[in-house]
XYZ file of C-alpha atoms in Angstrom:
372
model
C -9.973 -24.388 11.594
C -13.704 -24.276 11.021
C -15.589 -27.327 12.298
C -18.111 -27.412 9.499
C -18.549 -26.035 6.033
C -21.679 -24.257 4.888
C -23.302 -26.025 1.977
C -24.090 -23.717 -0.904
C -27.680 -23.800 -2.100
C -28.108 -24.699 -5.739
C -31.060 -23.237 -7.575
C -31.756 -24.916 -10.870
C -33.766 -23.349 -13.625
C -34.819 -24.629 -16.992
C -34.395 -22.347 -19.961
C -34.492 -22.729 -23.700
C -30.762 -23.388 -23.773
C -31.000 -26.166 -21.201
C -30.470 -26.501 -17.488
C -28.354 -23.952 -15.599
C -27.308 -23.747 -11.948
C -27.009 -20.583 -9.886
C -24.943 -20.724 -6.687
C -26.467 -18.600 -3.932
C -24.093 -17.002 -1.445
C -24.318 -18.411 2.075
C -25.917 -15.896 4.475
C -23.710 -14.046 6.946
C -24.104 -14.924 10.613
C -24.892 -12.055 13.000
C -22.588 -11.026 15.844
C -23.106 -8.418 18.544
C -20.718 -5.572 19.422
C -19.467 -5.289 22.989
C -18.557 -1.590 22.831
C -18.002 1.355 20.523
C -15.537 4.210 20.488
C -16.306 7.851 20.965
C -17.259 9.459 17.655
C -14.563 11.296 15.721
C -14.715 15.085 15.930
C -14.959 15.500 12.159
C -18.190 14.943 10.284
C -18.963 13.232 6.991
C -16.597 10.443 5.879
C -13.844 10.824 8.487
C -13.174 7.714 10.600
C -11.332 5.185 8.488
C -8.843 2.620 9.787
C -8.044 1.096 13.223
C -4.925 -0.675 14.489
C -4.748 -2.586 17.787
C -1.650 -2.065 19.940
C -0.887 -4.553 22.732
C 0.421 -3.180 26.044
C 3.642 -4.984 27.051
C 2.666 -5.523 30.704
C -1.083 -5.060 31.184
C -3.073 -6.391 28.228
C -6.238 -4.641 29.425
C -4.396 -1.320 28.891
C -3.936 -2.049 25.198
C -5.053 0.677 22.810
C -6.844 1.208 19.513
C -5.043 3.717 17.311
C -7.229 5.033 14.499
C -7.199 7.469 11.621
C -9.375 10.520 11.135
C -9.412 11.566 7.491
C -10.687 14.916 8.707
C -7.262 15.697 10.098
C -5.460 13.395 12.513
C -4.883 10.320 14.636
C -6.900 9.097 17.629
C -6.041 6.764 20.513
C -8.790 4.907 22.394
C -8.824 2.561 25.352
C -10.641 -0.783 25.156
C -13.819 0.792 26.518
C -13.839 3.067 23.480
C -12.926 6.239 25.383
C -10.775 8.661 23.410
C -7.514 9.282 25.259
C -5.484 11.281 22.750
C -6.071 13.227 19.554
C -3.305 14.426 17.235
C -3.717 17.004 14.472
C -1.307 15.521 11.958
C -3.071 15.879 8.600
C -5.599 13.812 6.693
C -4.559 10.360 7.857
C -5.942 7.452 5.860
C -4.669 3.983 6.866
C -2.585 2.899 9.860
C -0.692 -0.150 11.104
C 1.400 -1.191 14.117
C 4.571 -3.242 14.642
C 6.686 -4.024 17.687
C 10.358 -3.649 18.729
C 11.543 -1.533 15.827
C 15.330 -0.963 16.227
C 15.775 2.777 16.721
C 19.530 2.594 17.247
C 21.955 2.304 20.172
C 20.146 -0.807 21.403
C 16.814 0.994 21.730
C 13.656 -0.677 20.447
C 10.268 0.992 20.134
C 6.776 -0.007 19.106
C 5.716 1.977 16.066
C 2.501 3.094 14.402
C 2.749 4.325 10.814
C 0.138 5.854 8.534
C -0.448 7.461 5.163
C -0.844 11.237 5.381
C -2.855 12.555 2.434
C -2.180 16.183 3.385
C 1.570 15.870 2.823
C 1.502 12.732 0.602
C 3.868 11.057 3.056
C 4.242 8.020 5.300
C 4.425 9.246 8.896
C 6.052 7.179 11.670
C 5.195 7.395 15.380
C 6.706 5.822 18.484
C 4.123 4.381 20.884
C 4.683 5.065 24.583
C 4.851 1.611 26.153
C 2.997 2.724 29.270
C 0.267 5.044 28.015
C -0.073 4.367 24.271
C 0.593 8.034 23.497
C 2.233 8.811 20.146
C 5.412 10.723 19.263
C 6.311 11.557 15.681
C 9.719 10.046 14.869
C 9.675 10.596 11.110
C 13.084 11.584 9.759
C 13.565 12.832 6.224
C 9.970 12.930 4.939
C 9.020 9.736 3.110
C 7.265 11.422 0.203
C 5.476 9.049 -2.137
C 5.994 9.185 -5.897
C 2.287 8.457 -6.466
C -0.134 11.404 -6.782
C -2.064 10.531 -3.614
C -1.195 8.018 -0.881
C -4.106 5.865 0.226
C -3.916 2.320 1.591
C -1.183 1.267 4.016
C 0.318 -1.620 5.987
C 3.565 -2.468 7.762
C 5.559 -5.641 7.131
C 8.216 -7.087 9.442
C 10.210 -9.677 7.534
C 11.009 -12.579 9.840
C 13.460 -13.733 7.163
C 15.699 -10.649 7.329
C 14.392 -8.789 10.432
C 13.804 -5.713 8.271
C 10.718 -3.502 8.482
C 8.820 -2.185 5.471
C 6.057 0.310 4.715
C 3.585 -0.876 2.076
C 1.650 1.899 0.335
C -1.236 1.943 -2.153
C -2.469 4.823 -4.299
C -5.864 5.869 -5.644
C -5.026 4.578 -9.128
C -3.732 1.189 -7.979
C -0.100 2.212 -7.506
C 1.979 0.208 -5.011
C 5.225 1.257 -3.317
C 7.361 -0.578 -0.758
C 9.809 1.316 1.470
C 12.469 -0.191 3.719
C 12.408 1.589 7.086
C 15.614 2.314 8.991
C 16.697 4.487 11.886
C 19.075 7.397 11.429
C 21.733 8.452 13.911
C 19.290 11.076 15.212
C 16.792 8.436 16.338
C 14.390 9.250 13.512
C 13.003 6.812 10.947
C 13.746 7.126 7.233
C 12.484 5.174 4.235
C 14.071 3.893 1.025
C 11.969 2.860 -1.958
C 12.717 -0.795 -2.792
C 9.798 -1.890 -5.011
C 6.920 -0.445 -6.995
C 4.250 -1.675 -9.418
C 0.637 -0.978 -10.334
C -2.659 -2.802 -10.141
C -5.359 -2.263 -12.739
C -7.668 -0.087 -10.621
C -8.216 1.626 -7.261
C -6.921 -0.383 -4.297
C -6.886 0.469 -0.592
C -7.039 -2.564 1.680
C -3.645 -4.144 2.283
C -2.206 -6.397 4.988
C 1.032 -8.346 5.412
C 1.367 -11.766 7.008
C 4.777 -11.529 8.694
C 4.985 -15.243 9.395
C 4.265 -16.451 5.862
C 6.010 -13.532 4.159
C 3.056 -12.625 1.938
C 0.817 -9.603 1.540
C -2.778 -9.265 0.402
C -4.128 -6.336 -1.631
C -7.807 -5.545 -2.123
C -8.449 -4.185 -5.604
C -11.768 -2.639 -4.631
C -13.992 -3.555 -7.578
C -12.139 -6.686 -8.636
C -10.458 -9.116 -6.231
C -8.165 -9.856 -3.306
C -4.666 -10.664 -4.578
C -1.842 -12.463 -2.768
C 1.758 -11.301 -3.361
C 5.213 -12.098 -2.042
C 5.886 -9.432 0.621
C 9.668 -9.399 0.227
C 11.099 -6.486 -1.803
C 12.325 -8.896 -4.461
C 8.878 -10.445 -4.817
C 8.132 -8.834 -8.168
C 4.853 -7.492 -9.493
C 2.983 -10.695 -10.374
C 0.426 -12.009 -7.848
C 0.993 -15.434 -6.355
C -2.757 -16.074 -6.465
C -6.211 -14.553 -6.540
C -7.931 -15.213 -3.211
C -11.481 -14.243 -4.208
C -13.444 -11.940 -6.510
C -15.894 -9.103 -5.906
C -18.611 -11.020 -7.739
C -21.404 -10.691 -5.171
C -20.877 -14.171 -3.754
C -18.509 -13.855 -0.776
C -17.487 -10.270 -1.593
C -19.547 -7.351 -2.840
C -17.660 -4.284 -4.062
C -16.030 -2.371 -2.666
C -13.559 -4.754 -1.053
C -12.055 -2.571 1.672
C -10.115 -3.393 4.853
C -8.020 -6.552 5.263
C -6.610 -8.047 8.461
C -4.826 -11.201 9.684
C -5.918 -13.357 12.645
C -2.755 -15.230 13.691
C -3.390 -18.774 14.920
C -1.219 -21.530 16.317
C 1.089 -23.483 13.992
C 0.379 -21.300 10.978
C -3.401 -21.504 11.274
C -5.646 -18.486 11.454
C -7.683 -16.334 9.121
C -7.585 -13.599 6.525
C -10.604 -11.316 7.015
C -11.922 -8.844 4.447
C -14.491 -6.045 4.676
C -17.154 -6.580 2.005
C -18.378 -3.013 2.015
C -21.105 -3.432 -0.573
C -23.202 -5.703 1.670
C -21.776 -4.715 5.093
C -20.317 -8.144 5.902
C -16.882 -9.595 6.640
C -15.581 -12.575 4.679
C -13.295 -15.034 6.467
C -10.666 -17.149 4.671
C -8.104 -19.671 5.844
C -4.795 -17.955 6.435
C -2.651 -20.717 4.961
C -2.681 -22.798 1.801
C -5.097 -21.635 -0.877
C -6.975 -19.261 1.452
C -10.162 -21.300 1.281
C -13.337 -19.365 2.107
C -14.724 -20.166 5.556
C -17.738 -18.001 6.376
C -19.076 -14.443 6.587
C -20.430 -12.417 9.495
C -22.127 -9.074 10.085
C -22.292 -6.807 13.145
C -25.842 -6.033 14.337
C -27.473 -3.726 16.909
C -27.005 -4.699 20.553
C -27.775 -2.941 23.830
C -27.640 0.600 22.521
C -24.709 0.045 20.167
C -25.847 0.194 16.556
C -24.802 -2.347 13.951
C -22.142 -1.669 11.350
C -22.614 -0.686 7.728
C -20.228 0.157 4.885
C -16.998 -0.619 6.738
C -13.660 0.750 5.548
C -10.855 -0.379 7.875
C -10.762 -3.391 10.202
C -8.298 -5.027 12.581
C -8.270 -8.240 14.615
C -6.165 -9.764 17.378
C -6.135 -13.389 18.522
C -4.439 -12.498 21.819
C -6.542 -12.106 24.965
C -6.860 -8.508 26.207
C -8.233 -8.862 29.713
C -11.630 -9.969 30.975
C -13.678 -8.108 28.332
C -11.822 -9.673 25.416
C -10.301 -12.910 26.763
C -10.049 -14.573 23.344
C -9.171 -11.512 21.304
C -10.921 -8.605 19.644
C -12.237 -7.445 16.253
C -12.520 -3.713 15.461
C -14.455 -2.243 12.526
C -15.063 1.270 11.236
C -18.759 2.152 11.023
C -19.820 4.286 8.064
C -23.163 5.331 9.614
C -23.018 5.733 13.368
C -26.428 6.006 15.026
C -27.251 7.318 18.482
C -30.892 7.242 19.575
C -31.840 6.796 15.946
C -29.947 9.894 14.807
C -26.869 9.819 12.550
C -23.823 11.322 14.270
C -20.117 11.381 13.414
C -18.524 8.065 12.526
C -16.800 5.754 14.997
C -15.440 2.211 15.481
C -17.227 -0.861 16.852
C -15.507 -3.414 19.129
C -16.492 -7.093 19.071
C -15.333 -9.865 21.384
C -13.662 -12.486 19.155
C -15.306 -15.234 21.242
C -18.694 -13.899 20.104
C -17.613 -14.164 16.463
C -16.106 -17.616 16.969
C -19.232 -18.947 18.676
C -21.620 -17.637 16.034
C -19.458 -18.359 12.980
C -17.875 -21.597 14.259
C -14.301 -20.321 14.143
C -11.284 -21.020 16.337
C -10.662 -19.448 19.732
C -7.853 -21.669 21.022
C -5.159 -19.216 20.021
C -3.058 -16.986 22.214
C -0.536 -15.449 19.841
C 1.221 -12.480 21.440
C 2.271 -10.286 18.485
C 5.407 -9.344 20.413
C 6.563 -12.957 20.407
C 5.645 -13.973 16.883
C 8.350 -16.416 15.816
C 9.561 -17.383 12.398
C 8.366 -20.843 11.369
C 8.896 -22.720 8.133
C 5.684 -22.900 6.125
C 4.955 -24.837 2.968
């Protein structure tokens, strides 16, 4: 884990009621992007959420699959070049899992996303050579909430079942068990639902620990049991949107898997354009924050929605892993153009923020381990 801890600065002031202390938030360290994706075709607030897919044979051919709220899904290579575009509806959040059992001994990698046009969860098979997508949704998984919003996948290492985790604009949560039909399509069965107090979008599941994290945008990050029988009461509050480590809105969440249960939970603090890093295990202790700044023609990142991270090396450009962030205001030669995603070498983040790099966790080989 982190080799040192930042020491908070205490500012004391004397007032009529006595002495009071104000804790100042530690400043975010600056990291430089290595690349950026092509801009999305739609204007305004369109790019939203990325998911990193690892190629089974050539890690440098891994892909970034991203949502375009203006009407579809996009697939990029690691240089940021757009390879595929799919007109599927107003897609909001996306996630990826590996080796989903599609029946008759066939396993496929899947990407799944919330579709706000049809108010459904859409499932896609990922071509294991090219990263191209094929819709394998069966009977439409239509949400009971008025408008689907946040999304994550969860693969239970306890039961080997796969789940879709969905959030709504009013804080609604639904969990669907995914299963393959005899036609090779994927269906969903509602197995749990509850509500948070206010709008929530960011959500991520830690498959190894069996927990999920939900970002209630103006309030806090909450930790829940990810199993369908986990109930509606949080296990813990990770942190609050109080302007210290997190400034509302709290947006995207992602998990950096480390060796022996180590690693990080990372959150997009949209209100001050930084990313807060927490220990993945235990009480999710706060580690540090970082921001992405201008570098060699690639502009810095502001107002991020979705993020994703991978601890696994993806070729010579990203030998220690990669971090991907949506950029709310994409600049080119000083002019604002359509939004895109920024790519950062994890080694750059680790060096500047004093975080781990000695991890090489292939998401395809993530094993169940007993955790306290």
